[in-house]
Coordinates of C-alpha atoms in Angstrom, one line a residue:
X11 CA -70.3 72.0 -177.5
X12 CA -69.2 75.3 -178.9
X13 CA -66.6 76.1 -176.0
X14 CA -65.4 72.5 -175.5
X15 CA -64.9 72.6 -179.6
X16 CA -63.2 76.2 -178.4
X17 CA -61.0 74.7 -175.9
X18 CA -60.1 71.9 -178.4
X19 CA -58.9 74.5 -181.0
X20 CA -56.9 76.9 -178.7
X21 CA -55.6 74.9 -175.6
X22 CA -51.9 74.3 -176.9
X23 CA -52.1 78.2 -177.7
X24 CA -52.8 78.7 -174.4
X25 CA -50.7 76.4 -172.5
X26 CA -48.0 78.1 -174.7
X27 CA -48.9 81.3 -173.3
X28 CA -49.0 79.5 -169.5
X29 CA -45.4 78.5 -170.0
X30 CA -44.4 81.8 -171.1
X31 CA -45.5 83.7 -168.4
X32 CA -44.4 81.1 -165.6
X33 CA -41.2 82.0 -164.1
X34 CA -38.3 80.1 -165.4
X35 CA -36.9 77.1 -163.2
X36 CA -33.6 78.8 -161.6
X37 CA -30.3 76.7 -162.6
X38 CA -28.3 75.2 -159.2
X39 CA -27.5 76.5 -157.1
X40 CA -30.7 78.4 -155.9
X41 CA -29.7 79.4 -152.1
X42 CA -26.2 79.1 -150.4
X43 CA -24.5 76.0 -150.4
X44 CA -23.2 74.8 -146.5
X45 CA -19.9 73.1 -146.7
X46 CA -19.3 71.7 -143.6
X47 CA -15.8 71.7 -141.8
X48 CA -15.3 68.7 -139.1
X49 CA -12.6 70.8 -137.0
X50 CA -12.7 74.1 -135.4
X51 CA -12.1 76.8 -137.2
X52 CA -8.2 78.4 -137.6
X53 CA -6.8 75.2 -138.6
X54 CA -5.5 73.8 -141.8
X55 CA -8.5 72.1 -143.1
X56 CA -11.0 75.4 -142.0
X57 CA -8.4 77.8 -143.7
X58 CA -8.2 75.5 -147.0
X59 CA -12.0 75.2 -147.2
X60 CA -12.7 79.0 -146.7
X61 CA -10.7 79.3 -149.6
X62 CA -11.9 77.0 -151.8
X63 CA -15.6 78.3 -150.6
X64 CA -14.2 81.4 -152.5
X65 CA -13.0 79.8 -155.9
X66 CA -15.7 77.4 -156.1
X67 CA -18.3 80.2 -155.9
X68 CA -16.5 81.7 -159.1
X69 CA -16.2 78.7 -160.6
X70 CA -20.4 77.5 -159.8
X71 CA -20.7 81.2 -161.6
X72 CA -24.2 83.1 -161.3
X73 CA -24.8 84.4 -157.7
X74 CA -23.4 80.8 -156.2
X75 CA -22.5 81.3 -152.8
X76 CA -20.2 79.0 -150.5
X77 CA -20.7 78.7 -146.5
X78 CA -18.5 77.3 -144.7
X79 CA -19.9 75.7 -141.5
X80 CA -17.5 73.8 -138.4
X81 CA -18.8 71.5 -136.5
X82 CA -15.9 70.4 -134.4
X83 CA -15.7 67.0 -132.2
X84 CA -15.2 63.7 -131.6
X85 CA -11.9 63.5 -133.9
X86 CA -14.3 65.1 -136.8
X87 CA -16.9 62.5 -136.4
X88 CA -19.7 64.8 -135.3
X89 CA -19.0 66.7 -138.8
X90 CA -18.8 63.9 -141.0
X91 CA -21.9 62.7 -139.5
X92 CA -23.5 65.9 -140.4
X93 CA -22.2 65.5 -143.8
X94 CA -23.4 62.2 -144.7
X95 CA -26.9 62.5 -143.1
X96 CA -27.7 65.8 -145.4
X97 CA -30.1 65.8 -148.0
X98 CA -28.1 64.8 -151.6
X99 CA -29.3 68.0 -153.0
X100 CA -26.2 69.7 -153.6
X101 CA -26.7 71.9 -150.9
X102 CA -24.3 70.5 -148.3
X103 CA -20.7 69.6 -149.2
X104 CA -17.7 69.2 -146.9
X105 CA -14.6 68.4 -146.0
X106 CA -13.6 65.1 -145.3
X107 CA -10.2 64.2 -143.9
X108 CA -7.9 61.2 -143.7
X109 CA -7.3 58.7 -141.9
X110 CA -9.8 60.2 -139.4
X111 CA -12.5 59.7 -141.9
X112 CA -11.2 55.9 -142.4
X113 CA -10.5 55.1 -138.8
X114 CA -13.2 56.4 -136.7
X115 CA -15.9 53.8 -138.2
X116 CA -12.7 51.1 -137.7
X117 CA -12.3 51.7 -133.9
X118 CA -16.0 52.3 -133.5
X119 CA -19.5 52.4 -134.5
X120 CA -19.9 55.2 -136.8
X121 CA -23.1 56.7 -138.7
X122 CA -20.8 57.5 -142.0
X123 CA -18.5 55.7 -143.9
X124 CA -15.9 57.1 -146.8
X125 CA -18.0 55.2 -149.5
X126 CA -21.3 56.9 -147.5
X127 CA -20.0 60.1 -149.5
X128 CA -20.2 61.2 -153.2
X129 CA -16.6 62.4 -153.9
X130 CA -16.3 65.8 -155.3
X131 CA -12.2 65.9 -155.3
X132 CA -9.4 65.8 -153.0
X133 CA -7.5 69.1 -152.7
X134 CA -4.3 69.1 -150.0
X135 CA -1.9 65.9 -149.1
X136 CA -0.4 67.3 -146.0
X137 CA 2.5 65.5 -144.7
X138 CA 2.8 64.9 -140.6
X139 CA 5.5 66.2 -138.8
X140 CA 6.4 67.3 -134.7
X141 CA 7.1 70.6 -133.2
X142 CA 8.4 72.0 -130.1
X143 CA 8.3 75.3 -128.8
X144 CA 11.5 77.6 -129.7
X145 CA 12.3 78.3 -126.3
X146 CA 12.2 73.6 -125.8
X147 CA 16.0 72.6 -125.4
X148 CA 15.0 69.9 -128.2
X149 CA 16.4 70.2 -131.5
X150 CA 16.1 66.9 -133.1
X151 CA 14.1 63.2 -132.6
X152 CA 17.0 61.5 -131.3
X153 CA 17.4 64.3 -128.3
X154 CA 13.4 63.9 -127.9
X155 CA 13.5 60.4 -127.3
X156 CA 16.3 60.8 -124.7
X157 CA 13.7 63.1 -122.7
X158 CA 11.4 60.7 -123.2
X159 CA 13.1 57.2 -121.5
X160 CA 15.1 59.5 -119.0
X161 CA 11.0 61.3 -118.1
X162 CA 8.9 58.2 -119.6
X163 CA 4.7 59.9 -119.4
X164 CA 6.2 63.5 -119.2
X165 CA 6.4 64.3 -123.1
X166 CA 2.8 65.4 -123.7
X167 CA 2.0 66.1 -127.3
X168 CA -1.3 67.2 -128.5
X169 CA -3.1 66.2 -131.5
X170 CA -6.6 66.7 -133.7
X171 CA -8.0 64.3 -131.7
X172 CA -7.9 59.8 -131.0
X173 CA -7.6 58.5 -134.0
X174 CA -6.1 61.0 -136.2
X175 CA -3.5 61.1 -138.4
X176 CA -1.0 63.4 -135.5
X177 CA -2.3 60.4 -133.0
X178 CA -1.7 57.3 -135.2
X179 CA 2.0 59.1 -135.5
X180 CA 2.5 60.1 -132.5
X181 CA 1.9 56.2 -131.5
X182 CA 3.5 54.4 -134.4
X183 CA 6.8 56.7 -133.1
X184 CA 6.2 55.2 -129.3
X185 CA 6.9 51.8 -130.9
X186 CA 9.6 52.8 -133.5
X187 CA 11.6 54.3 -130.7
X188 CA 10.8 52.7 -127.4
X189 CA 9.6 55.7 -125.6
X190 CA 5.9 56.3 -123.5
X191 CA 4.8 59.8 -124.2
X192 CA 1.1 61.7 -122.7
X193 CA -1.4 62.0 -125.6
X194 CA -3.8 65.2 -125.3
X195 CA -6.3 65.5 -127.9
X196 CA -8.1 68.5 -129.2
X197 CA -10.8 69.6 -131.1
X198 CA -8.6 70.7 -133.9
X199 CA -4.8 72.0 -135.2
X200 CA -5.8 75.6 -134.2
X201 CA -6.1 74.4 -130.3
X202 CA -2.8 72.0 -130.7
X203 CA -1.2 75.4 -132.0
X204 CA -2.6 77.6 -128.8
X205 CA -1.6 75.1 -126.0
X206 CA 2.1 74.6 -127.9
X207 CA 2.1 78.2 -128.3
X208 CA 1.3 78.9 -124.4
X209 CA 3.4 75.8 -123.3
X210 CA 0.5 73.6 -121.6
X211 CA 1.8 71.0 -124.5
X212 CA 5.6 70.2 -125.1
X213 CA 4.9 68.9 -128.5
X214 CA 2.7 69.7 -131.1
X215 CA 1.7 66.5 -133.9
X216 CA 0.7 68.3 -136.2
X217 CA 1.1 68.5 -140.3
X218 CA 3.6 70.7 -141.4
X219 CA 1.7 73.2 -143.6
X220 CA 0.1 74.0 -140.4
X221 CA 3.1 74.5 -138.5
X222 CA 4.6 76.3 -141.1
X223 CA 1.5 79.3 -140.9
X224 CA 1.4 79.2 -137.2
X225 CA 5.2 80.3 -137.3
X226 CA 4.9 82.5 -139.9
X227 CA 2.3 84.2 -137.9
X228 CA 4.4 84.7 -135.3
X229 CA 4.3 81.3 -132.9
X230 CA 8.1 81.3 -132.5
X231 CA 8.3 76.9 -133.4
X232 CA 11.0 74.1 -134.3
X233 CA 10.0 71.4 -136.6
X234 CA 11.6 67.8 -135.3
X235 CA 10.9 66.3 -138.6
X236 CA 8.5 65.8 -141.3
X237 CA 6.6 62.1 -142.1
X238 CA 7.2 62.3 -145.6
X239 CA 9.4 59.9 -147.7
X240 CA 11.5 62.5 -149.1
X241 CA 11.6 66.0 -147.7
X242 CA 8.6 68.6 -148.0
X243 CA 9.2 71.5 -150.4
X244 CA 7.3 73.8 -148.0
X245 CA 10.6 73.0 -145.2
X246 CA 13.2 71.6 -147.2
X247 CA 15.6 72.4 -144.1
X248 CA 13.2 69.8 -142.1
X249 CA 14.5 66.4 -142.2
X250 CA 12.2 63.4 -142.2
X251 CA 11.7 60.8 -140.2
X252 CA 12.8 58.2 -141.9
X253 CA 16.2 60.2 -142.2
X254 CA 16.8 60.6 -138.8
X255 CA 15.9 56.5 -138.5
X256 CA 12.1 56.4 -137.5
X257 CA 10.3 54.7 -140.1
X258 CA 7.1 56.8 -140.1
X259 CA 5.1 58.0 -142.9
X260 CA 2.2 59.7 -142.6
X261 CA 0.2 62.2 -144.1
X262 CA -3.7 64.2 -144.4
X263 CA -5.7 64.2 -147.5
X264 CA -8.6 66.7 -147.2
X265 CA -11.1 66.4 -150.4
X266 CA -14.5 67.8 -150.8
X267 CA -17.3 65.1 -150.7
X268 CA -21.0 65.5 -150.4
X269 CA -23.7 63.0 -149.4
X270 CA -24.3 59.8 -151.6
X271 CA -26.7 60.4 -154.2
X272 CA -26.5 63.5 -155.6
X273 CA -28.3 64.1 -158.4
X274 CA -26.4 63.7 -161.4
X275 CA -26.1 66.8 -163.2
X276 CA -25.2 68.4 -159.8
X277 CA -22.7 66.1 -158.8
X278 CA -21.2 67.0 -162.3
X279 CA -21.2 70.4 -161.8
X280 CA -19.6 70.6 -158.3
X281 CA -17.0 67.8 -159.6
X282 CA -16.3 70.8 -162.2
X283 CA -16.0 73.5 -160.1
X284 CA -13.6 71.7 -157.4
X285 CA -11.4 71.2 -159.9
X286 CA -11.2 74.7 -161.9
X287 CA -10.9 75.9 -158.6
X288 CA -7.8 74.4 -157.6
X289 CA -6.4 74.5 -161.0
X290 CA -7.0 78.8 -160.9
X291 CA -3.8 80.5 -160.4
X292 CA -5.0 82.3 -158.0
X293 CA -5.9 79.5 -155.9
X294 CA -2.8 78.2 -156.1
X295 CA -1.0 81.4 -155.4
X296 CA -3.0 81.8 -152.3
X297 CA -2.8 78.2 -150.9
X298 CA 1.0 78.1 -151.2
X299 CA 0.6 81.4 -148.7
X300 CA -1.2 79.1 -146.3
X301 CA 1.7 76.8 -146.6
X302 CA -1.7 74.0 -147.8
X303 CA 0.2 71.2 -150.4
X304 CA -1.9 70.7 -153.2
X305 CA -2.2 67.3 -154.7
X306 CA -5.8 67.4 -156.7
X307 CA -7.1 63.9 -157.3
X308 CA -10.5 63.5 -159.4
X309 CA -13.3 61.3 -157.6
X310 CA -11.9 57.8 -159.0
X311 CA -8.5 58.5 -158.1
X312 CA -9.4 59.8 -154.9
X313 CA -11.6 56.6 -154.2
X314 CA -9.2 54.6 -155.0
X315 CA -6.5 55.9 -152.7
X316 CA -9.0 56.2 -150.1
X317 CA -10.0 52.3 -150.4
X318 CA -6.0 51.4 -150.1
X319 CA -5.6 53.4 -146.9
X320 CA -8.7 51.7 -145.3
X321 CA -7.1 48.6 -146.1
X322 CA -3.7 50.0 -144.4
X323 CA -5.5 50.6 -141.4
X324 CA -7.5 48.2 -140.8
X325 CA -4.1 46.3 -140.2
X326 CA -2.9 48.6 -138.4
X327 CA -5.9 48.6 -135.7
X328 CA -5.4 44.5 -135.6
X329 CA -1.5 45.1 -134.9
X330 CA -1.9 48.7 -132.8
X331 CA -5.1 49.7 -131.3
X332 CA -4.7 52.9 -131.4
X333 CA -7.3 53.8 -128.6
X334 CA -6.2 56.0 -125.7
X335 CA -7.9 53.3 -123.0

C-alpha cells in the first residue's frame, strides 16, 4: 500500500521527468525530400526543378534538403505515376506539367489524375514555339509549309513525347496549314535539342525558353515562331504564330504538386516555401538566365486553370485525336 500510495504522490513528477529526457519530436522535414521530375534530365522542366530544389531548401530552413529525382517515359506518365502513388507524407513532391498531365488520362487509362495531386504552386508558363537548325534554308512558317506540300511526310519534328504540349502543336499546325509532317517523340526537350542539334530531326517543337538556353549554349538555332498571343519578352524578335496567320496558341505550365492528402500543416509549409522561393530575387535572377517564364499561381488559382484546360482538351481529343496510330 505504501509504494502504490508512493506512485500515487510522485507519478506526474515522474512522467515530467520522462518527457524531459525523451528526445524532442524533429520538426518536417526529417530526411531528404525526393521531388520527382517526369522528363530526362537537361531539359526545361529538370533545370527549373533543380533550381527550385535549391530555394525551397532555404526557404523549408533547418537542414531541409531537396532531391531531385527523373523518371523519364511515356510522355511523363511513368513520373506522374510515381508521384501520385507516394506516400502523402511530404516526402515526395514533383513536377507536374501541362497538357501532358491533362491529356495522358484523356487518351488513355492512366493511374494519376491532376485532381490525384495536392497542389503546391505552379512556377513557369512556357510558351510553344518551332526551331530549325541554323544551317535549315527555312526562315519563316510560310517557307516551312512550302517544304512541307512540295515533300509531304519529309518534315520530321521531334517533340517531349504523344500527347504533349510540342505534339498537340505540332498537329493543330498540320490542320491550320494543310501540310503532313513525321512526328518523332522523345523522352524529353534535352533529346529534341540533341537530335535538332546533330540534324537527325529538321524541326524541333519545343518551348521557347528551352530553345532560347540551348542556343545560348552554343546550338547554333532559328526560332519560326512562338505560340503565344502576343510576343514572348524572352524573343521579342520572334514573331507568333498567330502573326504570321496560324492560329495556334499553346503553352507549358510546370507547378509543384505532391500526392493527395498531405497532412495539413505540411501541405502548408511546402505551399510556403514554393512560393518564397519563386518570389526570392535570387530565384528570379537565376530563372531569367535559364530563359524559364515565371508566372507563380497559388494552389486555387492553379486548380482552377488546370480544370479549364482539361475542359479545352477534352474537346480537342473529340475533334483531333491526337494519337500517332
Amino acid at each position: 500500500m505504501q509504494a502504490l500510495s508512493f506512485l500515487r504522490r510522485f507519478a506526474p513528477a515522474l512522467a515530467l521527468c520522462a518527457a524531459a529526457i525523451a528526445p524532442a519530436h524533429a520538426a518536417y522535414p526529417e530526411a531528404p525530400i525526393k521531388m520527382v521530375v517526369a522528363y530526362a534530365a537537361g531539359g526545361g522542366t529538370d533545370i527549373i526543378a533543380r533550381l527550385m530544389a535549391q530555394y525551397m531548401q532555404k526557404h523549408l530552413g533547418g537542414n531541409a534538403s531537396v532531391v531531385v529525382i527523373n523518371r523519364p517515359g511515356a510522355g511523363g506518365g511513368i513520373g506522374f505515376t510515381e508521384l501520385t502513388s507516394a506516400q502523402p507524407d511530404g516526402y515526395t513532391i514533383g513536377f507536374i506539367n501541362t497538357p501532358n498531365v491533362l491529356t495522358i488520362p484523356i487518351e488513355r487509362k492512366s493511374n494519376f489524375h491532376w485532381q490525384n495531386f495536392d497542389l503546391l504552386g505552379n512556377i513557369v508558363d512556357d510558351p510553344g514555339n518551332f526551331s530549325v537548325h541554323a544551317d535549315t534554308p527555312i526562315k519563316s512558317l510560310a517557307e516551312l509549309v512550302t517544304y512541307a506540300k512540295a515533300n509531304p511526310g519529309k518534315v520530321t519534328y521531334g517533340t517531349t513525347g504523344i500527347g504533349s504540349d510540342d505534339h498537340l502543336a505540332a498537329l493543330m499546325f498540320e490542320r491550320t496549314a494543310g501540310v503532313k509532317m513525321t512526328h518523332v517523340p522523345f523522352k524529353g526537350a534535352a533529346e529534341v535539342h540533341n537530335a535538332i542539334a546533330s540534324k537527325q530531326i529538321m524541326l524541333a517543337a519545343m518551348n521557347i525558353g528551352e530553345a532560347l538556353q540551348y542556343q545560348k549554349g552554343g546550338t547554333p538555332l532559328r526560332h519560326l515562331g512562338t505560340m503565344s498571343e502576343k510576343r514572348s519578352n524572352l524573343a521579342p524578335n520572334v514573331p507568333t504564330f498567330k502573326e504570321q496567320g496560324y492560329d495556334v496558341i499553346m503553352a507549358s505550365l510546370r507547378g509543384v504538386a505532391a500526392p493527395k492528402n498531405l497532412p495539413p500543416a505540411v501541405r502548408e509549409q511546402l505551399v510556403n516555401a514554393v512560393q518564397k522561393a519563386v518570389a526570392d530575387p535570387e530565384f528570379q535572377a537565376k530563372a531569367a538566365g535559364y530563359f524559364a517564364p515565371l508566372r507563380y499561381l497559388a494552389p486555387a488559382a492553379y486548380a482552377a486553370e488546370l480544370k479549364e484546360d482539361e475542359a479545352g482538351f477534352k474537346q480537342l481529343w473529340q475533334a483531333m485525336p491526337w494519337t500517332d496510330k
